[in-house]
XYZ file of C-alpha atoms in Angstrom:
459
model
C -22.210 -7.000 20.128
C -19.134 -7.389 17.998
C -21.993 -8.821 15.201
C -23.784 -5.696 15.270
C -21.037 -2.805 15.221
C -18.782 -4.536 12.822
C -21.922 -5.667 10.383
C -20.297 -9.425 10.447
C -23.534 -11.227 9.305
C -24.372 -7.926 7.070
C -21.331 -8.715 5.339
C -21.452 -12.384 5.339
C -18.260 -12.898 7.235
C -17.679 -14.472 10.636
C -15.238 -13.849 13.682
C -13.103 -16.323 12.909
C -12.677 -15.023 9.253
C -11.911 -11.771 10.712
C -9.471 -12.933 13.150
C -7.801 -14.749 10.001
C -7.309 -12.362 7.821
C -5.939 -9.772 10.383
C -3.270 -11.888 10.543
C -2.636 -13.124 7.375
C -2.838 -9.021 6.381
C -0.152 -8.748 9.467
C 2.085 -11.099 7.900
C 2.065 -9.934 4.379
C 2.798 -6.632 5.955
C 5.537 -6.464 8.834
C 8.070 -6.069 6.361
C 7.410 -2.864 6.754
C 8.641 -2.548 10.363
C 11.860 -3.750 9.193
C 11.606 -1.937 5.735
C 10.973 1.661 7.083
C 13.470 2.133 9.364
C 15.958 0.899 6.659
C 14.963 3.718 4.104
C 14.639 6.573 6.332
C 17.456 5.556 8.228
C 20.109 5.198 5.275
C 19.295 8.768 4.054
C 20.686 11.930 6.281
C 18.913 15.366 6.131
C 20.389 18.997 5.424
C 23.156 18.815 8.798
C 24.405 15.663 7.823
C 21.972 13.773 10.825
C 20.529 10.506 10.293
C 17.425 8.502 12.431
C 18.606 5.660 14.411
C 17.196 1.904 13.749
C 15.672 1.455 16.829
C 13.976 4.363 17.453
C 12.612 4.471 13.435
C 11.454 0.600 14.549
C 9.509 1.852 17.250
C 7.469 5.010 15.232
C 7.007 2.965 12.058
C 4.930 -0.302 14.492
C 3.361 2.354 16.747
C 1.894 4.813 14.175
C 1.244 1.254 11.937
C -0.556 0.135 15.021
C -3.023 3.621 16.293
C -3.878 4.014 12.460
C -5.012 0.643 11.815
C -6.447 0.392 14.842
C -8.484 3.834 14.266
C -9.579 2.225 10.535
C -11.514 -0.921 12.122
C -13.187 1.244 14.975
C -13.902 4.253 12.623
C -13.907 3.063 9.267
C -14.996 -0.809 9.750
C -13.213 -1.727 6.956
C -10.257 -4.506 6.340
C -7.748 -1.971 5.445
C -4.591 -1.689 7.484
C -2.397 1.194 7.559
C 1.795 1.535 7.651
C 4.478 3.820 6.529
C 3.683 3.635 2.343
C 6.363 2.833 0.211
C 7.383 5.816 -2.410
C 5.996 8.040 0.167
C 9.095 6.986 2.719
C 11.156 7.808 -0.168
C 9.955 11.025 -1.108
C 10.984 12.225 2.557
C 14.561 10.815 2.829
C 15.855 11.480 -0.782
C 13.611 14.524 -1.886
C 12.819 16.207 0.972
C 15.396 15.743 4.109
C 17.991 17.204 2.079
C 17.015 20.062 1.852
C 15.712 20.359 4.988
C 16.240 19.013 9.233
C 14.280 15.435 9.934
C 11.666 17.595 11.935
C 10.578 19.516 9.344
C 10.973 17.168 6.608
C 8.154 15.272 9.015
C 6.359 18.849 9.577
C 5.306 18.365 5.723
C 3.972 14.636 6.469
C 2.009 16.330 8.692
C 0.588 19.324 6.924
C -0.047 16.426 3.737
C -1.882 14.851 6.653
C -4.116 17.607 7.245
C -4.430 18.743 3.812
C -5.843 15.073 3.387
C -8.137 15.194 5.854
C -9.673 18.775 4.796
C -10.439 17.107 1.201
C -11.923 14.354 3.105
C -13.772 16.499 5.865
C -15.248 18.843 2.905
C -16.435 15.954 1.382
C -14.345 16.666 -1.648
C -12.138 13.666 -1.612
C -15.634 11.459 -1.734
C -16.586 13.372 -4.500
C -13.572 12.354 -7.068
C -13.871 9.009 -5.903
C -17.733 8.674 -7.013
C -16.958 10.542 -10.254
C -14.752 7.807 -11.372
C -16.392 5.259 -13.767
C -16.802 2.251 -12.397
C -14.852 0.514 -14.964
C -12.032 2.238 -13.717
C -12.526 1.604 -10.577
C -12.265 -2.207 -11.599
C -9.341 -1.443 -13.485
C -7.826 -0.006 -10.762
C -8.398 -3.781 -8.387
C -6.948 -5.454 -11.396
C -3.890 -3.159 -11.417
C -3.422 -3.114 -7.971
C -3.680 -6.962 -8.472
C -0.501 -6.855 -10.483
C 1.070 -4.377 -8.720
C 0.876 -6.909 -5.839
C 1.590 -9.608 -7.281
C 4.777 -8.425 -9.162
C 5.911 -6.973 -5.813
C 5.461 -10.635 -4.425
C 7.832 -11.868 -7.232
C 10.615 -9.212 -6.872
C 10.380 -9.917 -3.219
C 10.800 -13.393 -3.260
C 13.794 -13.100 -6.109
C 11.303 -14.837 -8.720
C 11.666 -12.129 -11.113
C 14.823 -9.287 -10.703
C 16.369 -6.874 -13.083
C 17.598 -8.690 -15.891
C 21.043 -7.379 -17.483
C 19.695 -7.184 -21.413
C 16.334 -6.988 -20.473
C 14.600 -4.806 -17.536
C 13.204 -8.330 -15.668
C 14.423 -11.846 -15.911
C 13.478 -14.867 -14.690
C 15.797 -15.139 -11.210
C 18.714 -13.948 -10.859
C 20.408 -15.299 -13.911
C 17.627 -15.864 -15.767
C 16.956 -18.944 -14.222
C 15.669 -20.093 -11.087
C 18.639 -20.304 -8.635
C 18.558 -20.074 -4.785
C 17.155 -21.854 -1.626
C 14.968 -18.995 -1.024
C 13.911 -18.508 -4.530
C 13.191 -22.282 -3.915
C 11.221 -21.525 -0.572
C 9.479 -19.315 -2.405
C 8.200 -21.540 -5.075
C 7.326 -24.164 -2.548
C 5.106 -21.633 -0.477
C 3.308 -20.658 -3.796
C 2.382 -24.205 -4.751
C 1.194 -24.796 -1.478
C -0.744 -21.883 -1.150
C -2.466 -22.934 -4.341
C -3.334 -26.331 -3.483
C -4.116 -25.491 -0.072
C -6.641 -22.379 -1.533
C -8.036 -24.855 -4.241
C -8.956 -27.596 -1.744
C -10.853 -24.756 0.273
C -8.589 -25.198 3.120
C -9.636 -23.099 5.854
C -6.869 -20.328 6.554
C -5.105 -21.380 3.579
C -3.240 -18.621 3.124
C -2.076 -18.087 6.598
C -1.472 -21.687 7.136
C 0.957 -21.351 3.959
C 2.859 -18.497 5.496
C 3.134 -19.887 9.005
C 4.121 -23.644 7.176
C 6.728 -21.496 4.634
C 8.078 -19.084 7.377
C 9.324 -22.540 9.367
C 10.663 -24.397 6.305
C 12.858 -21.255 5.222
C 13.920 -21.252 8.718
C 15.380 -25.173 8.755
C 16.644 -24.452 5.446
C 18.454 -21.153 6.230
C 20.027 -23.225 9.318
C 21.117 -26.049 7.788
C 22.049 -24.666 4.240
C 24.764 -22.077 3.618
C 22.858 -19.663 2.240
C 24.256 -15.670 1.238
C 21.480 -14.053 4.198
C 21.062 -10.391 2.067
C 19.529 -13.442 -0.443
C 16.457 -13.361 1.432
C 15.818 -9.995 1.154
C 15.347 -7.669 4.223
C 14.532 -10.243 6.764
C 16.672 -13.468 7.180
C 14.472 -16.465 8.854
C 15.775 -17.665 11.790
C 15.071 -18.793 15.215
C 15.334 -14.903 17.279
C 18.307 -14.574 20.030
C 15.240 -12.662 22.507
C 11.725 -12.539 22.082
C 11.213 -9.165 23.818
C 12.870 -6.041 22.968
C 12.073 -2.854 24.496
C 10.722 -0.129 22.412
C 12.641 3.382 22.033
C 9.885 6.281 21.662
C 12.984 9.100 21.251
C 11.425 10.279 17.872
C 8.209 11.043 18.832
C 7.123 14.437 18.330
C 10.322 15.724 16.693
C 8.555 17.849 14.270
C 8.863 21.238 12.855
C 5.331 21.873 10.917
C 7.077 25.140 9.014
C 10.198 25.199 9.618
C 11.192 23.281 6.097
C 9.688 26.431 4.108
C 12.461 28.815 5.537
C 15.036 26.401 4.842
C 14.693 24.673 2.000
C 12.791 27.221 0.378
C 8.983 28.149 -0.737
C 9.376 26.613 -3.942
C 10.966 23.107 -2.958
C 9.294 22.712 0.037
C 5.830 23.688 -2.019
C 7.202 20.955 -4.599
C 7.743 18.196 -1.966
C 4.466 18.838 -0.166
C 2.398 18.586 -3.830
C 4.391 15.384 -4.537
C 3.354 14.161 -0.874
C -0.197 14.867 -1.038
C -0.980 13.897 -4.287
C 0.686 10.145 -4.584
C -0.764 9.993 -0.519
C -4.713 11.122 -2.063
C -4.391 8.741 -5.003
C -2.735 5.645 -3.886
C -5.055 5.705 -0.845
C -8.019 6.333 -3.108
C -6.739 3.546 -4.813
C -5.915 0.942 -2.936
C -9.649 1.549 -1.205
C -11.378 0.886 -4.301
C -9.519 -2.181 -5.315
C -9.633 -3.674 -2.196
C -12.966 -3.415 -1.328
C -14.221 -4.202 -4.442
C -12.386 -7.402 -4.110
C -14.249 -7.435 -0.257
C -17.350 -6.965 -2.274
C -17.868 -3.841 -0.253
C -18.590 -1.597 -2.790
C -21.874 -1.271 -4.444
C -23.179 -1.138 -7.962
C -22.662 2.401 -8.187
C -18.877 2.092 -7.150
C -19.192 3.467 -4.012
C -17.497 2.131 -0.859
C -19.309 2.003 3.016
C -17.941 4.657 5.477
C -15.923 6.151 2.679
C -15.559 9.816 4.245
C -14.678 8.248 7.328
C -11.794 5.929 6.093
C -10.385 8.883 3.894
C -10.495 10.752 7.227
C -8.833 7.845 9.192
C -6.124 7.662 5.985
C -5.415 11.802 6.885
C -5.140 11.404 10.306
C -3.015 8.031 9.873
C -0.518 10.315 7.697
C -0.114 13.530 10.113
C 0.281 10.676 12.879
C 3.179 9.630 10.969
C 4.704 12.649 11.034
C 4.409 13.364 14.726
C 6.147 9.933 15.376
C 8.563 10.125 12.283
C 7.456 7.345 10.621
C 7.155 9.046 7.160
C 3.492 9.338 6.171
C 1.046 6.042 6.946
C -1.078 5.081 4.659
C -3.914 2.422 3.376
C -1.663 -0.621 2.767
C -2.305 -2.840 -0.319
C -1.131 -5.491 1.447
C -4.949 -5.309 3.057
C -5.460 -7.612 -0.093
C -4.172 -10.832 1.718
C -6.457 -10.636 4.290
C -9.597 -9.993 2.334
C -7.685 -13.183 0.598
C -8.530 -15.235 3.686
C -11.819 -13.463 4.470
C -11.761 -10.264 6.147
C -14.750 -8.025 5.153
C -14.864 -5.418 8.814
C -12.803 -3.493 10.967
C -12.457 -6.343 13.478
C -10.108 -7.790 10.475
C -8.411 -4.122 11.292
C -8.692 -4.344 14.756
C -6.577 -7.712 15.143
C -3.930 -6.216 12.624
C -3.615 -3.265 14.885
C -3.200 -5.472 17.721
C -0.250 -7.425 16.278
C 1.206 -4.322 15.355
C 0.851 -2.838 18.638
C 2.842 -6.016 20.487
C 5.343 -5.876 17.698
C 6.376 -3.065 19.715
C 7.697 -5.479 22.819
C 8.269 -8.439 20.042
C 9.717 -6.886 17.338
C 12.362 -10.422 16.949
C 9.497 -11.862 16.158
C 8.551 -9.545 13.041
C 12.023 -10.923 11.796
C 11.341 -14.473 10.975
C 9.120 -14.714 8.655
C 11.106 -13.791 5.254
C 9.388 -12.452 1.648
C 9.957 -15.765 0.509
C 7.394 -17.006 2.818
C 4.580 -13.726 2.742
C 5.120 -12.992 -1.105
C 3.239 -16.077 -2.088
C 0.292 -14.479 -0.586
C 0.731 -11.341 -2.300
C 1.265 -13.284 -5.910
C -2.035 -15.524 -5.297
C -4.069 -12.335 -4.073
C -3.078 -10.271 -7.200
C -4.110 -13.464 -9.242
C -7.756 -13.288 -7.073
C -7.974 -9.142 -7.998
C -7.428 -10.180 -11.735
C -10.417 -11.600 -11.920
C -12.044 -8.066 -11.686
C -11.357 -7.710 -15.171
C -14.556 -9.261 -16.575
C -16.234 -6.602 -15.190
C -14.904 -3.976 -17.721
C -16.310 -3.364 -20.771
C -13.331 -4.260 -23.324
C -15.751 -3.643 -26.169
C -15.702 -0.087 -25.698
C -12.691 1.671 -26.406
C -13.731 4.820 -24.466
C -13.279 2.437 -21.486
C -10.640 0.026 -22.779
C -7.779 2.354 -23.248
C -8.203 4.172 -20.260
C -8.693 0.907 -18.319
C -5.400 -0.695 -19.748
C -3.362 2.424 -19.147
C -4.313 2.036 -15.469
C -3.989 -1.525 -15.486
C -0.695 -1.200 -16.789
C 1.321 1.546 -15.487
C 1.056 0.446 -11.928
C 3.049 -2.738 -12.283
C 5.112 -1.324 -15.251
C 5.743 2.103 -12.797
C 5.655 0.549 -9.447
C 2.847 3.274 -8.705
C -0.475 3.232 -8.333
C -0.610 6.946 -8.500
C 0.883 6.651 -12.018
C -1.770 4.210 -13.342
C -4.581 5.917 -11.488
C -3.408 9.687 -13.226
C -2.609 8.253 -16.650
C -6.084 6.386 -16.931
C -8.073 9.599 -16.178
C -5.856 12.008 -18.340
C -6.724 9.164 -20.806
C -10.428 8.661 -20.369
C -11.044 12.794 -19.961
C -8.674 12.849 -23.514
C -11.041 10.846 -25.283
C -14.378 11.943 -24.616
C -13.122 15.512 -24.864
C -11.764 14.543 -28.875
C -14.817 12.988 -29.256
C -16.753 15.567 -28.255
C -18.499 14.252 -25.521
C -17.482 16.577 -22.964
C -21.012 16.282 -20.371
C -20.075 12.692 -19.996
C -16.960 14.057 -17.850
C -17.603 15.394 -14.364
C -16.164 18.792 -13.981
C -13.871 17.185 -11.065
C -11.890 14.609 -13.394
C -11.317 17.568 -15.902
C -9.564 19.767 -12.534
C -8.005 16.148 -11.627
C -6.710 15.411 -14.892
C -4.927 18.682 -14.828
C -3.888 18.209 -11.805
C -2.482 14.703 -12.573
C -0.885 16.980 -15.702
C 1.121 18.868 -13.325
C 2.382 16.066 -11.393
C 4.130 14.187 -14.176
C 5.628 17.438 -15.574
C 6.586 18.767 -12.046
C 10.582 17.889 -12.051
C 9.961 20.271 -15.609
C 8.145 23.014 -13.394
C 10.369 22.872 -10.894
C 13.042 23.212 -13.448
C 11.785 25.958 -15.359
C 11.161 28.305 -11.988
C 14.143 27.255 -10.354
């Protein structure tokens, strides 16, 4: 049964590679339970009011948990979905100040719904499939740096250097017991991965998560030096979940106070880095799932872009901040995922995190960012797929490839390649070569890098 609705022999993957990578793409991503409720809980809205800890803990696992757990049943693909970084920020620091928490998470949900009208309409599909394929492969390969610089920066590998923007640690050397943790975890992910150890990756984690723990209890060790989570052995196992946020939304309410204009402003922001890092991080990570097929296009595609809409207004209902397709996803296809059963055991984990959330606190970044560094090093090798030859391609393909890492966006890389790629072809005159949708796109993608000048100029 589970054979025949997932497609497991279809897709040339097994149970046990599915139950594998769910974890592994659990572990690479319960940061984020910890993470969330630390950005939208250090910002206040218009009255001064700020989300509590606990209760932010509780709606970032649960809406983490129904959305991926909607993906596998309805989308049957490995993609797991959380609060998204950038989005998370866009609500506390752009738009709660101008307006209450409710309807700060009243726009989540209209970007949710404006999502899933692109995506019902069919729309949304149609963008996707008028991307080139090289740039869809550019795209995985950017993503694959993305993910692996956010490994290093995690793990304290690489930081924000004093002459320079990065540096090699934190004084541009390598200094630290978890920067050291970290470098173990790496070179025994690799060896583990090159031997074709089963599980390698989540063997790594589990192996890395316990040796930063006996080294964080036997070493004197600065804890904010592991990042957001410290490892060690949790006081309780079992902590009860606080659902007070849920459904504390105000859909329209943020238009009245914060104004037409800003609120308009916020809600294009949302919408359009939700759409394209989404769209994004679908492409590259089933094309490193071999999902997608020689056309570029990706199985079930209208109904994961509906899942990722409905994932996003559920994240305003609970006050999560918008969910989203996580990139993260990327481990597990790492270690073999290729279905939605991959999804399904995610969703799982995430759904017991709610009575175990200790637990989400041991393993550190210096144990789950190897994963994320080998991964990107797997999505690189999407490269030889683009034809560097051809500079109509090349150029377009390296901005994307580049300004994802370099911006810490994958909306940024996604919008500069097509403004790119339309640029070109329209200066050489090839203008029926471009689908009528990248030209509205590109324009659109216009608009959003010039919209802090827009808002300016009107306001």
């Amino acid at each position: 049964m589970l054979d025949r609705f997932f497609e497991l022999s279809a897709r040339g993957s097994t149970v046990g590679r599915e139950v594998r990578g769910g974890i592994t793409t659990f572990m690479a991503m319960a940061y984020i339970i910890l993470l969330n409720p630390i950005i939208i809980g250090g910002a206040q809205d218009v009255t001064g009011a700020k989300l509590t800890i606990a209760q932010l803990t509780t709606s970032t696992a649960l809406a983490a948990a129904i959305a991926t757990l909607l993906m596998g049943l309805v989308g049957n693909a490995p993609l797991a979905l959380a609060a998204g970084l950038g989005l998370n920020a866009v609500v506390a620091y752009q738009a709660a100040p101008h307006m209450t928490w409710a309807q700060a998470m009243g726009l989540v949900v209209l970007e949710g719904a404006a999502i899933i009208v692109l995506a019902v309409t069919g729309l949304r599909t149609l963008i996707m499939n008028a991307i080139p394929l090289a740039l869809k492969h550019a795209i995985s390969v950017g993503i694959g740096l993305f993910i692996a610089l956010i490994g290093l920066v995690d793990s304290g590998f690489v930081t924000r250097g004093s002459g320079t923007p990065v540096q090699l640690g934190a004084t541009g050397h390598l200094t630290g017991w978890p920067v050291a943790v970290f470098c173990f975890g790496l070179l025994l992910m690799i060896a583990l991965y090159a031997r074709r150890t089963p599980a390698a990756i989540l063997l790594s984690i589990v192996i890395t998560a316990v040796v930063a723990i006996v080294v964080n209890s036997v070493a004197t060790i600065d804890q904010a030096d592991w990042g957001v989570v410290a490892p060690k052995v949790p006081e309780s196992v079992v902590s009860a979940p606080d659902f007070g946020l849920i459904g504390q939304v105000d859909v329209f309410g943020g238009f009245a106070t914060a104004g037409a204009l800003t609120a308009t402003v916020v809600l294009f922001t949302l919408v359009l880095s939700g759409f394209f890092d989404a769209m994004g991080t679908i492409i590259g990570v089933s094309d490193e799932a071999g999902l997608v097929d020689e056309q570029g296009r990706v199985p079930r595609l209208g109904r994961i872009l509906t899942v990722d809409g409905v994932a996003a207004m559920l994240g305003g209902v609970t006050s999560s901040s918008a969910n989203t397709v996580f990139v993260e996803s990327a481990a597990g296809v790492g270690e073999g995922a290729r279905t939605g059963l991959a999804s399904l055991v995610t969703g799982a984990i995430l759904a017991l995190s709610l009575l175990f959330t200790p637990l989400a606190a041991v393993v550190p970044a210096a144990a789950a960012a190897p994963a994320l560094v080998l991964v990107g090093a797997l999505m690189m090798m999407q490269s030889r797929n683009i034809p560097w030859h051809d500079p109509d391609l090349a150029l377009p393909a390296f901005l994307t490839i580049a300004l994802m890492p370099f911006t810490y966006s994958i909306t940024n890389g996604v919008g500069a390649g097509l403004i790119a790629y339309t640029l070109i072809k329209a200066a050489r005159g090839k203008f029926g070569e471009v689908s009528w949708l990248l030209w509205v796109v590109s324009l659109v993608f216009l608009a959003y890098f010039a919209i802090d000048w827009v808002g300016g100029f009107f306001g």
